[in-house]
CSV table of C-alpha atoms and ligand atoms in Angstrom, one decimal:
chain,number,residue,atom,x,y,z
A,1,MET,CA,-18.5,-20.2,6.0
A,2,ILE,CA,-22.1,-19.5,5.0
A,3,ASN,CA,-23.2,-16.5,7.0
A,4,THR,CA,-26.6,-17.7,7.8
A,5,ARG,CA,-27.2,-15.3,10.7
A,6,LEU,CA,-26.6,-12.3,8.5
A,7,ASN,CA,-28.8,-13.9,5.8
A,8,GLU,CA,-31.6,-14.5,8.2
A,9,GLN,CA,-31.5,-11.2,9.9
A,10,ASP,CA,-30.6,-8.9,7.1
A,11,PRO,CA,-30.9,-10.5,3.7
A,12,GLU,CA,-30.5,-7.2,1.9
A,13,VAL,CA,-26.9,-6.7,3.3
A,14,PHE,CA,-26.2,-10.4,3.0
A,15,ARG,CA,-27.1,-10.4,-0.7
A,16,LEU,CA,-24.7,-7.4,-1.3
A,17,VAL,CA,-21.9,-9.2,0.5
A,18,GLU,CA,-22.6,-12.3,-1.5
A,19,LYS,CA,-22.5,-10.2,-4.7
A,20,GLU,CA,-19.2,-8.6,-3.8
A,21,THR,CA,-17.7,-12.0,-3.1
A,22,GLU,CA,-18.9,-13.2,-6.5
A,23,ARG,CA,-17.4,-10.1,-8.1
A,24,GLN,CA,-14.1,-10.8,-6.4
A,25,ASN,CA,-14.3,-14.5,-7.5
A,26,GLN,CA,-15.1,-13.8,-11.2
A,27,ASN,CA,-13.0,-10.7,-11.8
A,28,ALA,CA,-9.3,-10.3,-12.7
A,29,GLU,CA,-8.4,-8.0,-9.8
A,30,MET,CA,-5.4,-6.0,-10.9
A,31,ILE,CA,-5.6,-2.9,-8.6
A,32,ALA,CA,-2.0,-2.8,-7.3
A,33,SER,CA,-3.0,-1.8,-3.8
A,34,GLU,CA,-5.5,-4.7,-3.3
A,35,ASN,CA,-5.1,-8.3,-2.2
A,36,PHE,CA,-7.2,-11.1,-0.8
A,37,ALA,CA,-6.8,-11.7,2.9
A,38,SER,CA,-7.0,-15.2,4.2
A,39,ARG,CA,-10.2,-16.7,5.8
A,40,ALA,CA,-8.3,-16.7,9.2
A,41,VAL,CA,-7.6,-12.9,8.9
A,42,MET,CA,-11.3,-12.2,8.0
A,43,GLU,CA,-12.5,-14.4,10.8
A,44,ALA,CA,-10.4,-12.4,13.4
A,45,MET,CA,-11.9,-9.2,11.9
A,46,GLY,CA,-15.4,-10.5,12.4
A,47,SER,CA,-14.8,-11.5,16.0
A,48,SER,CA,-16.0,-10.4,19.4
A,49,LEU,CA,-13.0,-8.1,19.7
A,50,THR,CA,-14.9,-5.5,17.8
A,51,ASN,CA,-16.9,-4.8,21.0
A,52,LYS,CA,-13.9,-3.8,23.2
A,53,TYR,CA,-12.7,-0.3,24.0
A,54,ALA,CA,-9.0,-0.3,24.8
A,55,GLU,CA,-7.6,3.2,24.6
A,56,GLY,CA,-4.0,3.2,25.6
A,57,LEU,CA,-1.4,0.5,25.2
A,58,PRO,CA,-1.1,-3.1,26.6
A,59,GLY,CA,-0.7,-2.8,30.4
A,60,LYS,CA,-1.6,0.9,30.3
A,61,ARG,CA,-5.2,1.2,29.3
A,62,TYR,CA,-8.0,3.6,30.2
A,63,TYR,CA,-10.6,0.8,30.4
A,64,GLY,CA,-11.0,-2.4,32.4
A,65,GLY,CA,-11.4,-5.8,30.8
A,66,CYS,CA,-8.4,-5.6,28.6
A,67,LYS,CA,-6.5,-8.7,29.8
A,68,PHE,CA,-7.1,-10.6,26.5
A,69,VAL,CA,-6.8,-7.8,24.1
A,70,ASP,CA,-3.5,-6.8,25.7
A,71,VAL,CA,-2.1,-10.2,24.8
A,72,VAL,CA,-3.5,-9.8,21.3
A,73,GLU,CA,-1.9,-6.4,20.8
A,74,ASP,CA,1.4,-7.7,22.2
A,75,LEU,CA,1.3,-10.6,19.8
A,76,ALA,CA,0.7,-8.3,16.9
A,77,ARG,CA,3.6,-6.0,18.0
A,78,ASP,CA,6.1,-8.8,18.6
A,79,ARG,CA,5.3,-10.5,15.3
A,80,ALA,CA,5.6,-7.2,13.4
A,81,LYS,CA,8.9,-6.5,15.1
A,82,SER,CA,10.4,-9.9,14.1
A,83,LEU,CA,8.9,-9.7,10.6
A,84,PHE,CA,10.6,-6.4,9.8
A,85,GLY,CA,13.5,-6.4,12.3
A,86,ALA,CA,12.1,-3.2,13.9
A,87,GLU,CA,12.9,-2.0,17.4
A,88,TRP,CA,9.4,-0.6,18.0
A,89,VAL,CA,6.0,-0.7,16.4
A,90,ASN,CA,2.6,0.8,16.9
A,91,VAL,CA,-0.2,-1.4,15.4
A,92,GLN,CA,-3.1,0.9,16.2
A,93,PRO,CA,-3.4,3.2,13.2
A,94,HIS,CA,-6.7,2.6,11.5
A,95,SER,CA,-5.2,3.1,8.1
A,96,GLY,CA,-2.1,4.2,6.2
A,97,ALA,CA,-3.3,7.8,6.1
A,98,GLN,CA,-3.9,7.7,9.9
A,99,ALA,CA,-0.3,6.3,10.5
A,100,ASN,CA,1.0,9.2,8.3
A,101,ALA,CA,-1.1,11.7,10.2
A,102,ALA,CA,0.6,10.6,13.5
A,103,VAL,CA,4.0,10.9,11.9
A,104,TYR,CA,3.3,14.6,10.9
A,105,LEU,CA,2.0,15.3,14.4
A,106,ALA,CA,5.1,13.8,16.0
A,107,PHE,CA,7.7,15.4,13.8
A,108,MET,CA,6.3,18.5,12.1
A,109,LYS,CA,4.7,21.8,13.3
A,110,PRO,CA,2.2,23.5,11.1
A,111,GLY,CA,3.9,25.5,8.4
A,112,GLU,CA,7.1,23.6,8.5
A,113,LYS,CA,8.6,22.2,5.2
A,114,LEU,CA,8.2,18.7,3.8
A,115,LEU,CA,10.0,17.4,0.8
A,116,GLY,CA,8.0,14.5,-0.7
A,117,PHE,CA,7.6,12.4,-3.8
A,118,ASP,CA,5.3,14.2,-6.3
A,119,LEU,CA,1.9,12.5,-6.4
A,120,SER,CA,1.7,13.0,-10.2
A,121,HIS,CA,5.0,11.2,-10.5
A,122,GLY,CA,4.0,8.2,-8.4
A,123,GLY,CA,3.9,9.6,-4.8
A,124,HIS,CA,1.0,9.6,-2.4
A,125,LEU,CA,-1.7,12.1,-1.5
A,126,THR,CA,-0.6,12.2,2.2
A,127,HIS,CA,2.9,13.2,1.2
A,128,GLY,CA,2.1,16.9,0.8
A,129,SER,CA,-0.7,17.1,-1.8
A,130,PRO,CA,-2.4,20.5,-1.6
A,131,VAL,CA,-5.8,18.8,-1.2
A,132,ASN,CA,-4.7,16.7,1.7
A,133,PHE,CA,-4.1,17.8,5.4
A,134,SER,CA,-0.4,17.1,4.8
A,135,GLY,CA,-0.2,19.9,2.2
A,136,ILE,CA,-2.8,22.1,3.8
A,137,MET,CA,-1.0,22.1,7.2
A,138,HIS,CA,2.6,22.2,5.9
A,139,GLU,CA,4.7,23.8,3.2
A,140,ALA,CA,5.2,21.0,0.8
A,141,HIS,CA,7.9,20.7,-1.8
A,142,PHE,CA,8.4,17.9,-4.2
A,143,TYR,CA,10.9,15.8,-6.0
A,144,GLY,CA,10.0,13.7,-9.1
A,145,VAL,CA,11.3,11.2,-11.6
A,146,GLU,CA,13.5,12.2,-14.6
A,147,LYS,CA,11.7,12.6,-17.9
A,148,GLU,CA,14.1,10.4,-19.9
A,149,THR,CA,14.3,7.5,-17.5
A,150,GLY,CA,11.1,7.5,-15.4
A,151,ARG,CA,13.4,7.0,-12.4
A,152,LEU,CA,14.5,9.1,-9.4
A,153,ASP,CA,17.9,10.7,-9.6
A,154,MET,CA,19.5,11.0,-6.1
A,155,ASN,CA,21.8,13.9,-7.1
A,156,ARG,CA,18.8,16.0,-8.2
A,157,ILE,CA,17.0,15.1,-4.9
A,158,ARG,CA,20.1,16.1,-2.9
A,159,ASP,CA,20.2,19.5,-4.7
A,160,LYS,CA,16.5,20.0,-4.0
A,161,ALA,CA,16.9,19.1,-0.3
A,162,LYS,CA,19.7,21.5,0.1
A,163,GLN,CA,17.7,24.3,-1.5
A,164,VAL,CA,14.4,23.6,0.4
A,165,LYS,CA,16.0,22.6,3.8
A,166,PRO,CA,12.9,20.5,4.8
A,167,LYS,CA,12.1,19.4,8.3
A,168,MET,CA,11.2,16.0,6.9
A,169,ILE,CA,11.8,14.1,3.7
A,170,SER,CA,9.3,11.4,2.7
A,171,ILE,CA,9.9,8.4,0.6
A,172,GLY,CA,7.3,6.0,-0.6
A,173,ALA,CA,4.9,5.8,-3.6
A,174,SER,CA,1.7,4.4,-4.9
A,175,ALA,CA,2.8,4.2,-8.5
A,176,TYR,CA,6.6,3.8,-8.7
A,177,THR,CA,7.9,0.6,-10.2
A,178,ARG,CA,11.5,0.9,-9.1
A,179,ASP,CA,13.3,0.4,-5.7
A,180,PHE,CA,14.5,3.2,-3.4
A,181,ASP,CA,18.1,3.9,-2.4
A,182,TYR,CA,17.5,4.4,1.3
A,183,GLU,CA,21.1,4.8,2.2
A,184,ALA,CA,21.4,7.7,-0.2
A,185,PHE,CA,18.2,9.3,1.2
A,186,ARG,CA,19.5,9.0,4.7
A,187,ASP,CA,22.7,10.6,3.7
A,188,ILE,CA,20.7,13.5,2.2
A,189,ALA,CA,18.6,13.7,5.4
A,190,ASP,CA,21.7,13.8,7.6
A,191,GLU,CA,23.3,16.4,5.4
A,192,THR,CA,20.3,18.7,5.5
A,193,GLY,CA,19.2,18.0,9.1
A,194,ALA,CA,15.9,16.4,8.2
A,195,PHE,CA,13.9,13.5,9.5
A,196,LEU,CA,13.6,10.7,7.0
A,197,TRP,CA,10.2,9.0,6.8
A,198,MET,CA,9.5,6.0,4.5
A,199,ASP,CA,5.9,5.1,3.7
A,200,MET,CA,6.3,1.5,2.6
A,201,ALA,CA,2.5,0.8,2.2
A,202,HIS,CA,2.8,-0.6,-1.3
A,203,THR,CA,5.9,-2.7,-0.9
A,204,ALA,CA,5.7,-3.9,2.8
A,205,GLY,CA,5.2,-7.5,1.8
A,206,LEU,CA,8.1,-7.5,-0.6
A,207,ILE,CA,10.3,-5.8,2.0
A,208,ALA,CA,9.3,-8.3,4.7
A,209,ALA,CA,10.3,-11.1,2.3
A,210,ARG,CA,13.7,-9.3,1.9
A,211,LEU,CA,13.1,-9.0,-1.9
A,212,LEU,CA,13.6,-5.2,-2.0
A,213,ASN,CA,15.9,-2.8,-0.2
A,214,ASP,CA,15.2,-2.6,3.5
A,215,PRO,CA,14.3,0.9,4.8
A,216,ILE,CA,14.3,-0.1,8.5
A,217,PRO,CA,18.0,0.6,9.1
A,218,TRP,CA,17.9,3.9,7.3
A,219,ALA,CA,14.6,5.8,7.8
A,220,HIS,CA,13.9,7.4,11.2
A,221,VAL,CA,10.4,6.3,11.0
A,222,ILE,CA,8.5,3.9,8.7
A,223,THR,CA,4.7,3.7,8.1
A,224,THR,CA,2.7,1.1,6.2
A,225,THR,CA,-0.7,-0.2,5.5
A,226,THR,CA,-1.3,-3.9,6.3
A,227,HIS,CA,-3.6,-4.9,3.4
A,228,LYS,CA,-1.6,-4.4,0.2
A,229,THR,CA,1.4,-6.7,-0.6
A,230,LEU,CA,1.4,-7.6,3.2
A,231,ARG,CA,-2.0,-9.3,2.6
A,232,GLY,CA,-3.5,-8.6,6.0
A,233,PRO,CA,-6.6,-6.7,7.2
A,234,ARG,CA,-7.3,-3.1,6.1
A,235,GLY,CA,-5.2,-1.0,8.5
A,236,GLY,CA,-2.0,0.8,9.2
A,237,MET,CA,1.2,0.6,11.4
A,238,ILE,CA,4.2,2.7,12.4
A,239,LEU,CA,7.7,1.2,12.9
A,240,VAL,CA,11.0,2.5,14.1
A,241,GLY,CA,14.2,0.7,13.4
A,242,ARG,CA,16.9,2.8,15.1
A,243,ASP,CA,15.0,4.3,18.1
A,244,LYS,CA,17.8,3.6,20.5
A,245,GLU,CA,20.1,6.1,18.8
A,246,ASN,CA,17.5,8.9,19.0
A,247,THR,CA,19.9,10.8,16.8
A,248,LEU,CA,17.8,13.9,16.2
A,249,GLY,CA,15.6,13.6,19.2
A,250,VAL,CA,12.1,15.1,19.5
A,251,VAL,CA,11.3,18.0,21.7
A,252,ALA,CA,8.2,17.4,23.7
A,253,PRO,CA,5.7,20.3,23.1
A,254,LYS,CA,5.0,21.0,26.8
A,255,SER,CA,8.1,20.1,28.8
A,256,GLY,CA,10.7,20.9,26.1
A,257,ARG,CA,12.4,17.7,27.1
A,258,VAL,CA,14.1,15.6,24.4
A,259,LYS,CA,11.9,12.5,24.2
A,260,ASN,CA,12.3,9.1,22.6
A,261,TRP,CA,10.5,8.8,19.3
A,262,SER,CA,8.6,5.8,20.6
A,263,GLU,CA,6.9,7.9,23.3
A,264,VAL,CA,6.2,10.8,20.9
A,265,LEU,CA,4.8,8.5,18.2
A,266,ASP,CA,2.6,6.5,20.6
A,267,SER,CA,1.1,9.7,21.9
A,268,ALA,CA,0.7,11.0,18.3
A,269,VAL,CA,-1.5,7.9,17.5
A,270,PHE,CA,-3.4,8.1,20.8
A,271,PRO,CA,-4.5,10.6,22.0
A,272,GLY,CA,-3.1,12.7,19.2
A,273,THR,CA,-5.0,11.5,16.2
A,274,GLN,CA,-7.2,8.5,17.2
A,275,GLY,CA,-9.5,7.3,20.0
A,276,GLY,CA,-10.1,3.6,20.7
A,277,PRO,CA,-8.0,1.1,18.7
A,278,LEU,CA,-9.9,-1.4,16.5
A,279,MET,CA,-9.0,-4.5,18.5
A,280,HIS,CA,-10.6,-6.9,16.0
A,281,VAL,CA,-8.4,-5.5,13.3
A,282,ILE,CA,-5.3,-5.7,15.5
A,283,ALA,CA,-6.1,-9.4,16.1
A,284,ALA,CA,-6.3,-9.8,12.3
A,285,LYS,CA,-3.0,-8.0,11.9
A,286,ALA,CA,-1.5,-10.5,14.4
A,287,VAL,CA,-2.8,-13.3,12.2
A,288,ALA,CA,-1.5,-11.8,9.0
A,289,PHE,CA,2.0,-11.1,10.5
A,290,GLY,CA,2.0,-14.8,11.7
A,291,GLU,CA,1.2,-15.8,8.1
A,292,ALA,CA,4.0,-13.5,6.7
A,293,LEU,CA,6.5,-15.2,9.1
A,294,GLN,CA,5.9,-18.5,7.3
A,295,PRO,CA,8.4,-19.6,4.6
A,296,ASP,CA,5.7,-19.8,1.9
A,297,PHE,CA,5.1,-16.0,2.2
A,298,LYS,CA,8.5,-15.4,0.6
A,299,THR,CA,7.6,-17.9,-2.2
A,300,TYR,CA,4.4,-15.9,-2.7
A,301,GLN,CA,6.2,-12.5,-2.8
A,302,LYS,CA,8.9,-13.9,-5.3
A,303,GLN,CA,6.0,-14.9,-7.5
A,304,VAL,CA,4.4,-11.5,-7.3
A,305,ILE,CA,7.6,-9.9,-8.7
A,306,ARG,CA,8.1,-12.7,-11.3
A,307,ASN,CA,4.5,-12.2,-12.5
A,308,ALA,CA,4.9,-8.4,-12.8
A,309,LYS,CA,8.1,-8.8,-14.8
A,310,ALA,CA,6.5,-11.4,-17.1
A,311,MET,CA,3.4,-9.2,-17.7
A,312,GLY,CA,5.6,-6.2,-18.3
A,313,ALA,CA,7.7,-8.0,-20.9
A,314,ALA,CA,4.5,-9.1,-22.6
A,315,PHE,CA,3.3,-5.6,-22.8
A,316,VAL,CA,6.6,-4.2,-24.1
A,317,GLU,CA,6.5,-6.9,-26.8
A,318,MET,CA,3.1,-5.7,-27.9
A,319,GLY,CA,4.3,-2.1,-28.3
A,320,TYR,CA,3.2,-0.6,-24.9
A,321,ASN,CA,5.2,2.1,-23.1
A,322,LEU,CA,5.9,1.2,-19.5
A,323,VAL,CA,7.0,4.1,-17.3
A,324,SER,CA,10.7,3.4,-16.5
A,325,GLY,CA,10.7,0.6,-19.0
A,326,GLY,CA,9.7,-2.2,-16.6
A,327,THR,CA,9.4,-3.0,-13.0
A,328,ASP,CA,11.3,-4.2,-9.9
A,329,ASN,CA,8.2,-4.7,-7.8
A,330,HIS,CA,4.5,-5.7,-7.9
A,331,LEU,CA,3.2,-3.0,-10.3
A,332,LEU,CA,3.3,-1.7,-13.8
A,333,LEU,CA,2.5,1.8,-15.0
A,334,ILE,CA,1.5,1.9,-18.6
A,335,ASP,CA,1.6,5.2,-20.5
A,336,LEU,CA,-1.2,4.9,-23.1
A,337,ARG,CA,-0.5,8.0,-25.1
A,338,ASN,CA,1.0,6.0,-28.0
A,339,LYS,CA,-2.2,4.0,-28.1
A,340,ASN,CA,-4.4,7.1,-28.4
A,341,LEU,CA,-6.3,6.1,-25.2
A,342,THR,CA,-6.8,7.9,-21.9
A,343,GLY,CA,-6.6,6.1,-18.6
A,344,LYS,CA,-10.2,6.8,-18.0
A,345,THR,CA,-11.4,5.0,-21.2
A,346,ALA,CA,-9.0,2.1,-20.6
A,347,GLU,CA,-10.3,1.6,-17.0
A,348,GLN,CA,-13.9,1.7,-18.3
A,349,ILE,CA,-13.5,-0.8,-21.1
A,350,LEU,CA,-11.4,-3.1,-19.1
A,351,GLY,CA,-14.1,-3.0,-16.5
A,352,ARG,CA,-16.6,-4.2,-19.1
A,353,ALA,CA,-14.2,-7.1,-19.7
A,354,GLU,CA,-14.1,-7.9,-16.0
A,355,ILE,CA,-10.5,-6.8,-15.6
A,356,THR,CA,-10.2,-4.3,-12.7
A,357,VAL,CA,-7.5,-1.7,-13.0
A,358,ASN,CA,-7.3,2.0,-12.1
A,359,LYS,CA,-6.5,5.0,-14.3
A,360,ASN,CA,-3.4,6.7,-13.1
A,361,MET,CA,-1.4,9.8,-13.8
A,362,VAL,CA,1.9,9.1,-15.6
A,363,PRO,CA,4.9,11.4,-15.0
A,364,PHE,CA,4.6,14.7,-16.9
A,365,ASP,CA,1.0,13.8,-17.7
A,366,THR,CA,-0.9,16.2,-20.0
A,367,GLU,CA,-4.4,15.0,-18.8
A,368,SER,CA,-6.2,15.8,-15.6
A,369,PRO,CA,-6.2,13.4,-12.6
A,370,PHE,CA,-9.8,12.5,-13.6
A,371,VAL,CA,-8.8,11.5,-17.1
A,372,THR,CA,-5.1,10.6,-17.0
A,373,SER,CA,-2.9,9.1,-19.6
A,374,GLY,CA,-2.1,5.8,-17.9
A,375,ILE,CA,-3.3,2.7,-16.1
A,376,ARG,CA,-1.7,1.0,-13.1
A,377,LEU,CA,-1.7,-2.8,-12.9
A,378,GLY,CA,-0.6,-4.9,-9.9
A,379,THR,CA,0.0,-8.6,-9.5
A,380,PRO,CA,-0.5,-9.3,-5.7
A,381,ALA,CA,-4.2,-10.2,-5.7
A,382,LEU,CA,-4.1,-12.7,-8.6
A,383,THR,CA,-0.8,-14.2,-7.4
A,384,THR,CA,-2.6,-15.0,-4.2
A,385,ARG,CA,-5.1,-16.9,-6.3
A,386,GLY,CA,-2.2,-19.0,-7.6
A,387,MET,CA,-1.7,-17.4,-11.0
A,388,LYS,CA,1.8,-17.6,-12.5
A,389,GLU,CA,3.7,-16.2,-15.5
A,390,PRO,CA,1.6,-18.0,-18.2
A,391,GLU,CA,-1.6,-16.6,-16.8
A,392,PHE,CA,-0.2,-13.0,-16.5
A,393,GLU,CA,1.1,-13.2,-20.1
A,394,TYR,CA,-2.4,-14.4,-21.2
A,395,LEU,CA,-4.0,-11.5,-19.3
A,396,ALA,CA,-1.7,-9.1,-21.0
A,397,LYS,CA,-3.0,-10.4,-24.3
A,398,LEU,CA,-6.6,-10.1,-23.2
A,399,ILE,CA,-5.9,-6.5,-22.0
A,400,ASN,CA,-4.4,-5.8,-25.4
A,401,LYS,CA,-7.4,-7.3,-27.1
A,402,VAL,CA,-9.7,-4.9,-25.3
A,403,LEU,CA,-7.5,-1.8,-25.6
A,404,SER,CA,-7.1,-2.5,-29.4
A,405,ALA,CA,-10.8,-2.4,-29.9
A,406,PRO,CA,-12.0,0.4,-27.6
A,407,GLU,CA,-15.4,0.7,-29.2
A,408,ASP,CA,-16.2,-3.0,-29.7
A,409,ASP,CA,-18.5,-4.2,-26.9
A,410,THR,CA,-18.7,-7.7,-28.4
A,411,ILE,CA,-15.0,-8.1,-27.9
A,412,HIS,CA,-15.1,-6.7,-24.4
A,413,LEU,CA,-17.9,-9.2,-23.5
A,414,GLY,CA,-16.0,-12.0,-25.1
A,415,VAL,CA,-12.9,-11.2,-23.1
A,416,ALA,CA,-15.1,-11.1,-19.9
A,417,GLN,CA,-16.1,-14.7,-20.6
A,418,GLU,CA,-12.4,-15.7,-21.0
A,419,VAL,CA,-11.6,-13.9,-17.7
A,420,LYS,CA,-14.4,-15.8,-16.0
A,421,GLU,CA,-13.1,-19.1,-17.3
A,422,LEU,CA,-9.5,-18.2,-16.1
A,423,CYS,CA,-10.8,-17.2,-12.7
A,424,GLU,CA,-12.7,-20.4,-12.3
A,425,ARG,CA,-9.4,-22.3,-12.6
A,426,PHE,CA,-8.1,-20.4,-9.6
A,427,PRO,CA,-10.8,-20.5,-7.0
A,428,LEU,CA,-10.8,-17.8,-4.3
A,429,TYR,CA,-13.5,-17.8,-1.7
A,430,ASP,CA,-16.6,-20.1,-1.4
A,431,ALA,CA,-19.8,-18.4,-2.3
A,432,ALA,CA,-21.2,-16.0,0.3
A,433,VAL,CA,-18.2,-15.9,2.6
A,434,VAL,CA,-17.8,-12.8,4.7
B,501,DSN,N1,-5.2,4.2,-2.4
B,501,DSN,C1,-3.9,3.5,-2.4
B,501,DSN,C2,-3.5,3.0,-3.7
B,501,DSN,O1,-4.3,2.6,-4.5
B,501,DSN,O2,-2.3,3.0,-4.0
B,501,DSN,C3,-2.9,4.3,-1.7
B,501,DSN,O3,-3.3,4.7,-0.5
């Protein structure tokens, strides 16, 4: 789709969109949280639904004219429920952080205790970091991985939970390469009287494809983004798998009545933390969930994991240290200390070579978050382009070539040319799509 109207009316913005499309086409995109949405998803996002106010829920809106967007939101909700086997969903959160904000509002009061996965060990900012509302508003405590294994130890987490007695325990990570034992987490939550919240933003696509353990039967509440492995539009969602049991119940602030989580969570999204939902994005979520319900989505997700494992093995063979020794999912976390490189330098020089990664803290890092000792690599985006094990092994070699010659710009630019040639073999979007 050549966006001629944008081109005619605002060539300055058009040119920037075109340049970004070119960058995505010609770059080896290895940021673990990114992916390439389909043209259908992007079309829904660029539709007339952006014009519509629809505060409330289908059938219960604060605005007229919602008869079509009601159907769109119901479609998104029904597809999400069947994709994940959930009892209840809310598809309105504008982002993962917004979905998480609603969970805090629903289940925690200011000052209450959270036990979360330490950000510097692979967790997420919104799981209690002192610079985020979650850590500013609540008393955050953390569990982390073991130094020897790079993995979580459930006995240590149980001990920590018994000591802290948190109101809520969070699971979920942005840089953890292993799967979670949800049953053990639920056991700990039940033993300590805590809510259990899983933020599956990174792995939602792999979970939907049933390739990783399923948090839906175990966590009281689950949040996600929709644009990472799930490959939809940029946005968030909240799910509940065992709402009917309402085992802990939630006390409504005003009436003191024990309410269902669904009511509490719906109100925590709107009016609690958001105004009007983004109906064009909700339409795009419906399209993406429809795609994820197709059989080829599972084939794609299997390839995402195969590619990560193949790339990980190639790095290990070349003498790189992977945190936890490998991966079960879509990402790799490389500790560069034995290569005498910081994450910051590695990110910069790989960028010169048109390979996009991000610097990342490794567990027990000795560098600051602005420098770091590691890089994080993910396979979802390039797998969407059709790349398989041989291409990821080749990319590992190209990355090694760059990292072995940190000062040699000629090598970096030579690799950039090789990356461009590789990307041309796996076309993405036509020029100038929006
Ligand atoms: N910023 C995302 C990531 O890169 O993992 C998490 O929100």
